[in-house]
mmCIF file of C-alpha atoms and ligand atoms in Angstrom:
data_model
loop_
_atom_site.group_PDB
_atom_site.id
_atom_site.type_symbol
_atom_site.label_atom_id
_atom_site.label_comp_id
_atom_site.label_asym_id
_atom_site.label_seq_id
_atom_site.Cartn_x
_atom_site.Cartn_y
_atom_site.Cartn_z
ATOM 1 C CA MET R 19 0.040 0.103 0.308
ATOM 2 C CA MET R 20 2.570 2.733 0.893
ATOM 3 C CA ASN R 21 4.879 1.507 -2.596
ATOM 4 C CA ALA R 22 1.121 2.492 -4.266
ATOM 5 C CA ALA R 23 0.791 5.624 -2.587
ATOM 6 C CA ARG R 24 4.652 7.001 -2.683
ATOM 7 C CA PHE R 25 4.601 5.874 -6.417
ATOM 8 C CA GLY R 26 1.461 8.140 -6.881
ATOM 9 C CA VAL R 27 2.961 11.067 -5.301
ATOM 10 C CA GLY R 28 6.423 11.054 -7.348
ATOM 11 C CA VAL R 29 3.511 10.755 -10.620
ATOM 12 C CA GLN R 30 1.985 13.842 -8.931
ATOM 13 C CA GLY R 31 5.072 15.522 -9.157
ATOM 14 C CA ILE R 32 6.027 14.706 -12.800
ATOM 15 C CA ALA R 33 2.262 15.881 -13.707
ATOM 16 C CA LEU R 34 2.851 19.006 -11.854
ATOM 17 C CA ALA R 35 6.186 19.394 -13.314
ATOM 18 C CA GLU R 36 4.810 18.932 -16.580
ATOM 19 C CA ARG R 37 2.284 21.826 -15.881
ATOM 20 C CA ALA R 38 4.527 24.346 -14.732
ATOM 21 C CA TYR R 39 6.937 23.860 -17.347
ATOM 22 C CA GLN R 40 4.008 24.182 -20.109
ATOM 23 C CA HIS R 41 2.861 27.408 -18.398
ATOM 24 C CA ALA R 42 6.600 28.887 -18.122
ATOM 25 C CA VAL R 43 6.810 28.127 -22.192
ATOM 26 C CA ALA R 44 3.480 29.890 -23.191
ATOM 27 C CA TYR R 45 4.663 33.155 -20.775
ATOM 28 C CA ALA R 46 8.473 32.766 -22.500
ATOM 29 C CA ARG R 47 6.998 33.069 -25.451
ATOM 30 C CA ASP R 48 4.863 36.107 -24.714
ATOM 31 C CA ARG R 49 7.058 38.255 -22.215
ATOM 32 C CA VAL R 50 9.233 41.273 -24.043
ATOM 33 C CA GLN R 51 12.385 42.086 -22.712
ATOM 34 C CA SER R 52 15.619 43.402 -23.730
ATOM 35 C CA ARG R 53 17.151 42.513 -27.020
ATOM 36 C CA PRO R 54 18.589 38.892 -28.184
ATOM 37 C CA VAL R 55 22.631 38.910 -27.339
ATOM 38 C CA ASP R 56 22.846 37.683 -30.660
ATOM 39 C CA GLY R 57 21.523 40.268 -32.348
ATOM 40 C CA SER R 58 18.759 38.604 -33.939
ATOM 41 C CA LEU R 59 16.214 40.779 -33.492
ATOM 42 C CA PRO R 60 16.333 44.589 -34.105
ATOM 43 C CA ALA R 61 14.712 45.232 -30.964
ATOM 44 C CA ALA R 62 13.611 43.746 -27.644
ATOM 45 C CA GLY R 63 11.875 40.648 -28.611
ATOM 46 C CA ALA R 64 10.103 37.879 -26.524
ATOM 47 C CA ILE R 65 12.251 36.287 -23.539
ATOM 48 C CA ILE R 66 12.436 32.957 -24.973
ATOM 49 C CA HIS R 67 15.320 34.249 -27.204
ATOM 50 C CA HIS R 68 17.341 34.534 -24.027
ATOM 51 C CA PRO R 69 19.753 31.753 -23.520
ATOM 52 C CA ASP R 70 19.500 31.457 -19.523
ATOM 53 C CA VAL R 71 15.565 31.459 -19.882
ATOM 54 C CA ARG R 72 15.880 28.723 -22.568
ATOM 55 C CA ARG R 73 18.527 26.747 -20.065
ATOM 56 C CA MET R 74 15.786 27.336 -17.243
ATOM 57 C CA LEU R 75 12.759 25.672 -19.922
ATOM 58 C CA MET R 76 15.387 22.955 -20.786
ATOM 59 C CA THR R 77 15.912 22.236 -17.285
ATOM 60 C CA MET R 78 12.672 21.771 -16.467
ATOM 61 C CA ARG R 79 11.886 19.678 -19.805
ATOM 62 C CA ALA R 80 15.016 17.334 -19.057
ATOM 63 C CA HIS R 81 14.048 16.804 -15.352
ATOM 64 C CA THR R 82 10.302 16.154 -16.208
ATOM 65 C CA GLU R 83 11.265 13.634 -19.202
ATOM 66 C CA GLY R 84 13.893 11.901 -16.953
ATOM 67 C CA CYS R 85 11.412 10.996 -13.931
ATOM 68 C CA ARG R 86 8.658 10.349 -16.264
ATOM 69 C CA ALA R 87 10.616 7.817 -18.040
ATOM 70 C CA LEU R 88 11.604 6.296 -14.593
ATOM 71 C CA ALA R 89 8.008 6.122 -13.402
ATOM 72 C CA LEU R 90 6.980 4.643 -16.504
ATOM 73 C CA VAL R 91 9.853 1.432 -15.864
ATOM 74 C CA ALA R 92 9.002 1.177 -12.649
ATOM 75 C CA ALA R 93 5.218 0.779 -13.480
ATOM 76 C CA ALA R 94 6.068 -1.825 -16.449
ATOM 77 C CA ALA R 95 8.369 -3.707 -14.042
ATOM 78 C CA PHE R 96 5.123 -3.815 -11.490
ATOM 79 C CA ASP R 97 2.955 -5.006 -13.580
ATOM 80 C CA ALA R 98 5.873 -7.673 -14.483
ATOM 81 C CA ALA R 99 5.701 -8.489 -11.186
ATOM 82 C CA HIS R 100 2.248 -9.817 -11.147
ATOM 83 C CA ALA R 101 1.384 -10.724 -14.291
ATOM 84 C CA HIS R 102 5.115 -12.597 -15.701
ATOM 85 C CA PRO R 103 4.364 -16.245 -16.012
ATOM 86 C CA ASP R 104 7.912 -17.221 -14.865
ATOM 87 C CA ALA R 105 8.439 -16.977 -10.856
ATOM 88 C CA GLU R 106 12.133 -15.904 -11.466
ATOM 89 C CA VAL R 107 11.316 -12.929 -13.416
ATOM 90 C CA ARG R 108 8.181 -11.947 -11.327
ATOM 91 C CA LYS R 109 10.642 -11.911 -8.083
ATOM 92 C CA GLN R 110 13.782 -9.854 -9.979
ATOM 93 C CA ASN R 111 10.991 -7.375 -11.430
ATOM 94 C CA GLN R 112 9.640 -6.794 -7.726
ATOM 95 C CA ALA R 113 12.939 -6.281 -6.280
ATOM 96 C CA PHE R 114 13.752 -3.899 -9.142
ATOM 97 C CA TYR R 115 10.131 -2.261 -8.983
ATOM 98 C CA GLU R 116 10.952 -1.933 -4.649
ATOM 99 C CA PHE R 117 14.236 -0.343 -5.581
ATOM 100 C CA MET R 118 12.439 2.188 -7.779
ATOM 101 C CA VAL R 119 10.146 3.659 -5.846
ATOM 102 C CA PRO R 120 11.868 5.736 -3.038
ATOM 103 C CA LEU R 121 13.533 7.240 -5.928
ATOM 104 C CA ILE R 122 10.384 8.129 -7.910
ATOM 105 C CA LYS R 123 8.749 9.343 -4.548
ATOM 106 C CA GLY R 124 11.981 11.532 -3.619
ATOM 107 C CA LEU R 125 13.488 12.664 -6.943
ATOM 108 C CA SER R 126 10.347 13.176 -8.903
ATOM 109 C CA THR R 127 8.643 15.461 -5.851
ATOM 110 C CA GLU R 128 11.612 17.507 -4.979
ATOM 111 C CA MET R 129 12.454 17.772 -9.336
ATOM 112 C CA SER R 130 8.883 18.909 -9.177
ATOM 113 C CA LEU R 131 10.012 21.710 -6.476
ATOM 114 C CA ASP R 132 12.972 22.659 -8.694
ATOM 115 C CA VAL R 133 10.979 22.986 -11.869
ATOM 116 C CA ALA R 134 8.000 25.030 -10.147
ATOM 117 C CA SER R 135 10.440 27.363 -8.867
ATOM 118 C CA LEU R 136 12.201 27.831 -11.723
ATOM 119 C CA GLY R 137 8.523 28.135 -13.821
ATOM 120 C CA VAL R 138 8.315 31.364 -10.933
ATOM 121 C CA GLN R 139 12.152 32.585 -11.953
ATOM 122 C CA VAL R 140 10.952 32.585 -15.824
ATOM 123 C CA HIS R 141 8.075 34.616 -14.793
ATOM 124 C CA GLY R 142 10.052 37.269 -12.793
ATOM 125 C CA GLY R 143 8.083 39.469 -10.764
ATOM 126 C CA MET R 144 5.108 38.090 -12.394
ATOM 127 C CA GLY R 145 5.565 35.054 -10.777
ATOM 128 C CA TYR R 146 4.904 36.581 -7.495
ATOM 129 C CA ILE R 147 1.373 37.397 -8.817
ATOM 130 C CA GLU R 148 -1.093 35.393 -8.322
ATOM 131 C CA GLU R 149 -3.305 35.509 -11.664
ATOM 132 C CA THR R 150 -0.237 33.981 -13.450
ATOM 133 C CA GLY R 151 -0.682 30.831 -11.874
ATOM 134 C CA ALA R 152 3.033 30.270 -11.456
ATOM 135 C CA ALA R 153 3.282 30.817 -7.299
ATOM 136 C CA GLN R 154 0.288 28.008 -7.208
ATOM 137 C CA TYR R 155 2.535 25.271 -8.647
ATOM 138 C CA LEU R 156 5.375 26.073 -6.280
ATOM 139 C CA ARG R 157 3.308 25.900 -3.403
ATOM 140 C CA ASP R 158 1.514 22.973 -4.227
ATOM 141 C CA ALA R 159 5.007 21.151 -4.980
ATOM 142 C CA LYS R 160 6.222 21.401 -1.430
ATOM 143 C CA ILE R 161 3.330 19.148 0.176
ATOM 144 C CA LEU R 162 4.577 16.326 -2.160
ATOM 145 C CA THR R 163 8.084 15.822 -0.402
ATOM 146 C CA ILE R 164 6.549 15.893 2.751
ATOM 147 C CA TYR R 165 3.439 13.596 2.960
ATOM 148 C CA GLU R 166 3.560 10.001 2.393
ATOM 149 C CA GLY R 167 6.864 10.075 4.076
ATOM 150 C CA THR R 168 9.294 13.082 3.673
ATOM 151 C CA THR R 169 12.385 12.613 1.215
ATOM 152 C CA ALA R 170 14.553 11.702 4.112
ATOM 153 C CA ILE R 171 12.099 9.119 4.706
ATOM 154 C CA GLN R 172 12.786 8.020 1.520
ATOM 155 C CA ALA R 173 16.398 8.009 1.305
ATOM 156 C CA ASN R 174 16.359 6.091 5.003
ATOM 157 C CA ASP R 175 14.167 3.554 2.948
ATOM 158 C CA LEU R 176 16.900 3.291 0.088
ATOM 159 C CA VAL R 177 19.688 3.359 2.212
ATOM 160 C CA GLY R 178 18.785 0.681 5.396
ATOM 161 C CA ARG R 179 16.150 -1.661 3.257
ATOM 162 C CA LYS R 180 17.236 -1.588 0.051
ATOM 163 C CA THR R 181 21.001 -0.778 0.124
ATOM 164 C CA ALA R 182 22.793 -1.859 3.392
ATOM 165 C CA ARG R 183 20.107 -4.617 4.065
ATOM 166 C CA ASP R 184 18.573 -6.338 0.996
ATOM 167 C CA GLY R 185 22.170 -5.331 -1.203
ATOM 168 C CA GLY R 186 19.317 -3.390 -3.396
ATOM 169 C CA PRO R 187 21.264 -1.535 -6.280
ATOM 170 C CA TRP R 188 23.143 -4.708 -7.238
ATOM 171 C CA ARG R 189 20.161 -7.403 -7.237
ATOM 172 C CA ALA R 190 17.571 -5.090 -7.980
ATOM 173 C CA ALA R 191 19.303 -3.970 -10.882
ATOM 174 C CA SER R 192 21.427 -6.809 -12.548
ATOM 175 C CA PRO R 193 18.566 -8.860 -14.690
ATOM 176 C CA ARG R 194 17.935 -5.558 -16.386
ATOM 177 C CA ARG R 195 22.226 -4.910 -16.617
ATOM 178 C CA SER R 196 22.256 -8.753 -18.189
ATOM 179 C CA ARG R 197 19.855 -7.806 -20.707
ATOM 180 C CA PRO R 198 20.599 -4.404 -21.987
ATOM 181 C CA PRO R 199 17.899 -1.962 -23.909
ATOM 182 C CA LYS R 200 17.261 -2.920 -27.232
ATOM 183 C CA GLY R 201 19.954 -0.966 -29.775
ATOM 184 C CA ALA R 202 22.495 -0.345 -26.344
ATOM 185 C CA GLY R 203 25.986 -1.466 -26.124
ATOM 186 C CA GLY R 204 28.378 -2.153 -28.795
ATOM 187 C CA PRO R 205 28.637 0.704 -31.799
ATOM 188 C CA ARG R 206 25.519 2.396 -30.343
ATOM 189 C CA GLN R 207 27.019 3.443 -27.340
ATOM 190 C CA ARG R 208 29.193 6.153 -29.147
ATOM 191 C CA ARG R 209 25.918 7.611 -29.687
ATOM 192 C CA LEU R 210 25.134 8.303 -26.290
ATOM 193 C CA PRO R 211 26.056 12.133 -25.404
ATOM 194 C CA GLY R 212 30.000 12.838 -25.054
ATOM 195 C CA ASP R 213 30.840 9.410 -26.080
ATOM 196 C CA GLY R 214 28.934 7.790 -23.261
ATOM 197 C CA ALA R 215 31.457 9.925 -20.465
ATOM 198 C CA ALA R 216 28.371 11.301 -18.644
ATOM 199 C CA PRO R 217 26.392 7.869 -18.082
ATOM 200 C CA ALA R 218 29.855 6.228 -17.265
ATOM 201 C CA ALA R 219 31.095 9.047 -14.495
ATOM 202 C CA GLY R 220 27.908 8.798 -13.258
ATOM 203 C CA ARG R 221 27.577 4.930 -12.961
ATOM 204 C CA GLN R 222 31.018 4.698 -10.996
ATOM 205 C CA ALA R 223 30.199 8.049 -8.581
ATOM 206 C CA PHE R 224 26.782 5.482 -8.078
ATOM 207 C CA VAL R 225 29.251 2.372 -7.731
ATOM 208 C CA ASP R 226 31.466 4.639 -5.044
ATOM 209 C CA ALA R 227 28.265 5.685 -3.131
ATOM 210 C CA VAL R 228 27.215 2.356 -2.896
ATOM 211 C CA ASP R 229 30.069 1.020 -1.801
ATOM 212 C CA PHE R 230 30.504 3.872 0.694
ATOM 213 C CA ILE R 231 27.016 3.433 2.523
ATOM 214 C CA ALA R 232 27.196 -0.027 2.685
ATOM 215 C CA GLY R 233 30.244 0.040 4.224
ATOM 216 C CA ALA R 234 29.548 2.867 6.897
ATOM 217 C CA SER R 235 25.812 1.625 7.373
ATOM 218 C CA ARG R 236 26.950 -0.365 10.390
ATOM 219 C CA SER R 237 30.648 0.940 11.233
ATOM 220 C CA ASN R 238 29.804 4.370 11.069
ATOM 221 C CA PRO R 239 26.054 5.193 10.415
ATOM 222 C CA ASN R 240 25.759 8.585 11.193
ATOM 223 C CA ALA R 241 27.849 9.195 7.821
ATOM 224 C CA ALA R 242 25.848 6.980 5.821
ATOM 225 C CA TYR R 243 22.866 8.298 6.668
ATOM 226 C CA ALA R 244 24.264 12.217 6.265
ATOM 227 C CA GLY R 245 24.386 11.200 2.505
ATOM 228 C CA SER R 246 21.491 9.401 2.574
ATOM 229 C CA VAL R 247 19.365 11.964 0.538
ATOM 230 C CA PRO R 248 22.199 12.905 -1.894
ATOM 231 C CA TYR R 249 22.567 9.375 -2.662
ATOM 232 C CA LEU R 250 18.645 9.069 -3.059
ATOM 233 C CA MET R 251 19.653 12.008 -5.650
ATOM 234 C CA LEU R 252 22.275 10.265 -7.220
ATOM 235 C CA ALA R 253 20.882 7.103 -7.693
ATOM 236 C CA GLY R 254 17.706 8.566 -9.247
ATOM 237 C CA ASN R 255 19.229 10.866 -11.680
ATOM 238 C CA LEU R 256 21.858 7.766 -12.631
ATOM 239 C CA MET R 257 18.320 5.882 -13.587
ATOM 240 C CA ALA R 258 16.435 8.574 -15.437
ATOM 241 C CA GLY R 259 19.753 9.502 -17.199
ATOM 242 C CA TRP R 260 19.767 5.224 -18.186
ATOM 243 C CA GLN R 261 15.951 6.034 -19.609
ATOM 244 C CA MET R 262 17.282 9.207 -21.269
ATOM 245 C CA ALA R 263 19.930 7.546 -22.976
ATOM 246 C CA ARG R 264 17.023 4.696 -24.480
ATOM 247 C CA ALA R 265 15.409 7.536 -25.279
ATOM 248 C CA LEU R 266 18.381 8.979 -27.411
ATOM 249 C CA ILE R 267 18.463 5.794 -29.083
ATOM 250 C CA ALA R 268 15.095 5.048 -29.972
ATOM 251 C CA ALA R 269 14.781 8.728 -31.067
ATOM 252 C CA GLU R 270 17.760 8.675 -33.068
ATOM 253 C CA ASP R 271 16.257 5.116 -35.473
ATOM 254 C CA ARG R 272 13.017 6.677 -35.457
ATOM 255 C CA LEU R 273 14.484 9.676 -36.601
ATOM 256 C CA ALA R 274 16.921 7.949 -39.239
ATOM 257 C CA GLU R 275 13.393 6.698 -40.347
ATOM 258 C CA GLY R 276 11.764 10.153 -41.044
ATOM 259 C CA VAL R 277 9.235 9.297 -38.386
ATOM 260 C CA GLU R 278 7.719 12.265 -36.037
ATOM 261 C CA VAL R 279 10.889 14.004 -37.313
ATOM 262 C CA ALA R 280 10.058 17.282 -35.038
ATOM 263 C CA PHE R 281 9.167 15.428 -31.425
ATOM 264 C CA MET R 282 12.294 12.960 -32.428
ATOM 265 C CA GLN R 283 14.597 16.016 -32.655
ATOM 266 C CA ALA R 284 13.467 17.146 -29.343
ATOM 267 C CA LYS R 285 14.149 14.225 -27.777
ATOM 268 C CA ILE R 286 17.587 13.858 -28.556
ATOM 269 C CA ALA R 287 17.530 17.761 -27.713
ATOM 270 C CA THR R 288 16.323 16.893 -24.025
ATOM 271 C CA CYS R 289 18.735 13.877 -23.616
ATOM 272 C CA HIS R 290 22.096 15.978 -24.453
ATOM 273 C CA PHE R 291 20.821 18.510 -21.908
ATOM 274 C CA TYR R 292 19.948 15.849 -19.460
ATOM 275 C CA ALA R 293 23.832 14.574 -19.928
ATOM 276 C CA ASP R 294 25.065 17.452 -19.911
ATOM 277 C CA HIS R 295 23.730 19.615 -17.284
ATOM 278 C CA ILE R 296 21.778 16.962 -14.845
ATOM 279 C CA LEU R 297 23.792 13.793 -14.954
ATOM 280 C CA ASN R 298 27.032 15.526 -14.962
ATOM 281 C CA LYS R 299 26.775 16.223 -11.576
ATOM 282 C CA ALA R 300 26.560 13.019 -10.282
ATOM 283 C CA PRO R 301 30.212 12.977 -9.260
ATOM 284 C CA GLY R 302 29.539 16.240 -7.515
ATOM 285 C CA LEU R 303 27.209 14.149 -5.252
ATOM 286 C CA ARG R 304 29.531 11.277 -4.977
ATOM 287 C CA ASP R 305 32.075 13.708 -3.115
ATOM 288 C CA SER R 306 29.380 15.166 -0.797
ATOM 289 C CA ILE R 307 28.243 11.362 0.389
ATOM 290 C CA VAL R 308 31.855 9.977 0.412
ATOM 291 C CA ASP R 309 34.297 13.054 1.514
ATOM 292 C CA GLY R 310 31.763 15.153 2.995
ATOM 293 C CA ALA R 311 29.840 12.976 5.542
ATOM 294 C CA ASP R 312 31.980 13.968 8.427
ATOM 295 C CA ALA R 313 31.021 17.841 7.721
ATOM 296 C CA VAL R 314 27.492 17.088 7.967
ATOM 297 C CA THR R 315 27.704 16.455 11.605
ATOM 298 C CA ALA R 316 30.879 18.285 12.408
ATOM 299 C CA LEU R 317 29.211 20.865 14.455
ATOM 300 C CA ALA R 318 28.299 20.212 17.749
ATOM 301 C CA LEU R 319 24.570 19.976 18.736
ATOM 302 C CA GLU R 320 24.878 23.044 21.437
ATOM 303 C CA SER R 321 26.663 25.055 18.651
ATOM 304 C CA PHE R 322 23.541 25.502 16.089
HETATM 305 C C1 FAD C 427 -1.194 18.555 3.631
HETATM 306 C C2 FAD C 427 -0.944 17.608 4.183
HETATM 307 C C3 FAD C 427 -1.776 16.459 3.682
HETATM 308 C C4 FAD C 427 -1.673 15.125 4.471
HETATM 309 N N1 FAD C 427 -2.483 13.861 4.323
HETATM 310 C C5 FAD C 427 -2.082 13.118 5.212
HETATM 311 C C6 FAD C 427 -3.136 11.981 5.138
HETATM 312 O O1 FAD C 427 -4.345 11.720 4.324
HETATM 313 N N2 FAD C 427 -2.853 10.336 5.835
HETATM 314 C C7 FAD C 427 -2.074 10.527 6.581
HETATM 315 O O2 FAD C 427 -1.888 9.314 7.310
HETATM 316 N N3 FAD C 427 -0.976 11.866 6.987
HETATM 317 C C8 FAD C 427 -1.194 12.932 6.293
HETATM 318 N N4 FAD C 427 -0.089 13.342 6.078
HETATM 319 C C9 FAD C 427 0.823 13.514 7.018
HETATM 320 C C10 FAD C 427 2.171 13.800 6.345
HETATM 321 O O3 FAD C 427 2.385 12.823 5.575
HETATM 322 C C11 FAD C 427 2.939 13.539 7.563
HETATM 323 O O4 FAD C 427 3.206 15.286 8.144
HETATM 324 C C12 FAD C 427 4.670 13.327 6.779
HETATM 325 O O5 FAD C 427 5.015 12.222 6.898
HETATM 326 C C13 FAD C 427 5.637 14.055 7.907
HETATM 327 O O6 FAD C 427 5.719 13.357 9.254
HETATM 328 P P1 FAD C 427 5.914 14.745 10.380
HETATM 329 O O7 FAD C 427 4.704 15.752 9.918
HETATM 330 O O8 FAD C 427 5.404 13.833 12.002
HETATM 331 O O9 FAD C 427 6.958 15.196 10.300
HETATM 332 P P2 FAD C 427 8.374 14.910 11.343
HETATM 333 O O10 FAD C 427 8.222 13.421 10.884
HETATM 334 O O11 FAD C 427 8.348 15.597 12.537
HETATM 335 O O12 FAD C 427 9.780 15.721 10.419
HETATM 336 C C14 FAD C 427 10.180 16.285 10.517
HETATM 337 C C15 FAD C 427 11.350 16.899 10.032
HETATM 338 O O13 FAD C 427 12.453 15.539 10.038
HETATM 339 C C16 FAD C 427 13.008 14.753 9.368
HETATM 340 N N5 FAD C 427 13.144 13.600 10.223
HETATM 341 C C17 FAD C 427 12.333 13.151 10.746
HETATM 342 N N6 FAD C 427 12.619 11.853 11.116
HETATM 343 C C18 FAD C 427 13.471 11.256 10.066
HETATM 344 C C19 FAD C 427 14.689 10.107 10.151
HETATM 345 N N7 FAD C 427 14.478 9.208 10.992
HETATM 346 N N8 FAD C 427 15.762 10.402 9.228
HETATM 347 C C20 FAD C 427 15.636 11.831 8.850
HETATM 348 N N9 FAD C 427 15.294 12.830 9.229
HETATM 349 C C21 FAD C 427 14.044 12.330 9.524
HETATM 350 C C22 FAD C 427 11.775 14.955 8.493
HETATM 351 O O14 FAD C 427 12.566 14.645 7.297
HETATM 352 C C23 FAD C 427 11.308 16.512 8.114
HETATM 353 O O15 FAD C 427 12.208 16.709 7.363
HETATM 354 C C24 FAD C 427 -0.687 15.211 5.670
HETATM 355 C C25 FAD C 427 0.462 15.975 5.637
HETATM 356 C C26 FAD C 427 0.212 17.405 5.324
HETATM 357 C C27 FAD C 427 0.926 18.545 5.448
#
């Protein structure tokens, strides 16, 4: 029951983020302010021409698409866990789904808060004006990180049950690792953003974080749990990045066939943005988890 509720709240976050994105795009096309830096317009133009506004919109879009893909993959695993004829496959899918639930609840809701905040930022001062509706998304997103277990409670589940106790990342992901998605591997790897550098660095960061957390969870629990939320974000971003890499490969194949060209081009651009602006933060999260654990608890309680 808790898994269903947590999954549902994660999907609420994705829906809210999508709406905040669409709202921000509409405003950015309409609001006129300043001349574009590239001189593409003779006078002031719509703010969507400004590179930083496009950065904000791409961040909103990439986060939303990554989390949506993650939720769909988890939902498919849930179906297979209940309906697949092979008991071993059902078990593997159940383990994978259970590993994914705290990621979907924790990442998608924190992501929706960031996306809604960027939506207000795209609106500038108008973001504070209730009639625009931008602030409503931000207010609504905040509760998603709290109810059905705060982000820290999702992270505790990920660290305590799904990593330290079950060895979750390896057991849950292994059936999928041994069966790479159609189109992955071999020469196609070269088509991943940056020749696959961001996915490879992200994966290594995740491996380091798992080793540290699994090792410290008994010997130094404060250190393990100090990095619990960054670990959830690292794992979630890596898993979402994996789905974006799959989407990239599929979209390139469809584009080559001339199918839904504009949609495929947009998907490819968004996948590259995900690798260059979101997945590439994984090594920094790893450093916070592994090297920064002591700094979290260094300040004495009475010094706060
Ligand atoms: C609008 C709204 C609707 C709600 N609807 C429902 C509902 O329909 N049904 C229902 O049962 N509940 C509902 N709730 C309750 C909600 O599920 C809880 O508020 C939520 O789970 C957080 O618990 P808490 O309020 O006791 O916060 P606390 O547990 O006191 O948490 C306070 C802070 O401490 C942190 N914290 C607490 N324990 C730990 C820990 N072990 N490790 C790390 N950090 C920790 C939390 O992450 C948080 O940052 C609702 C709450 C709100 C605000």
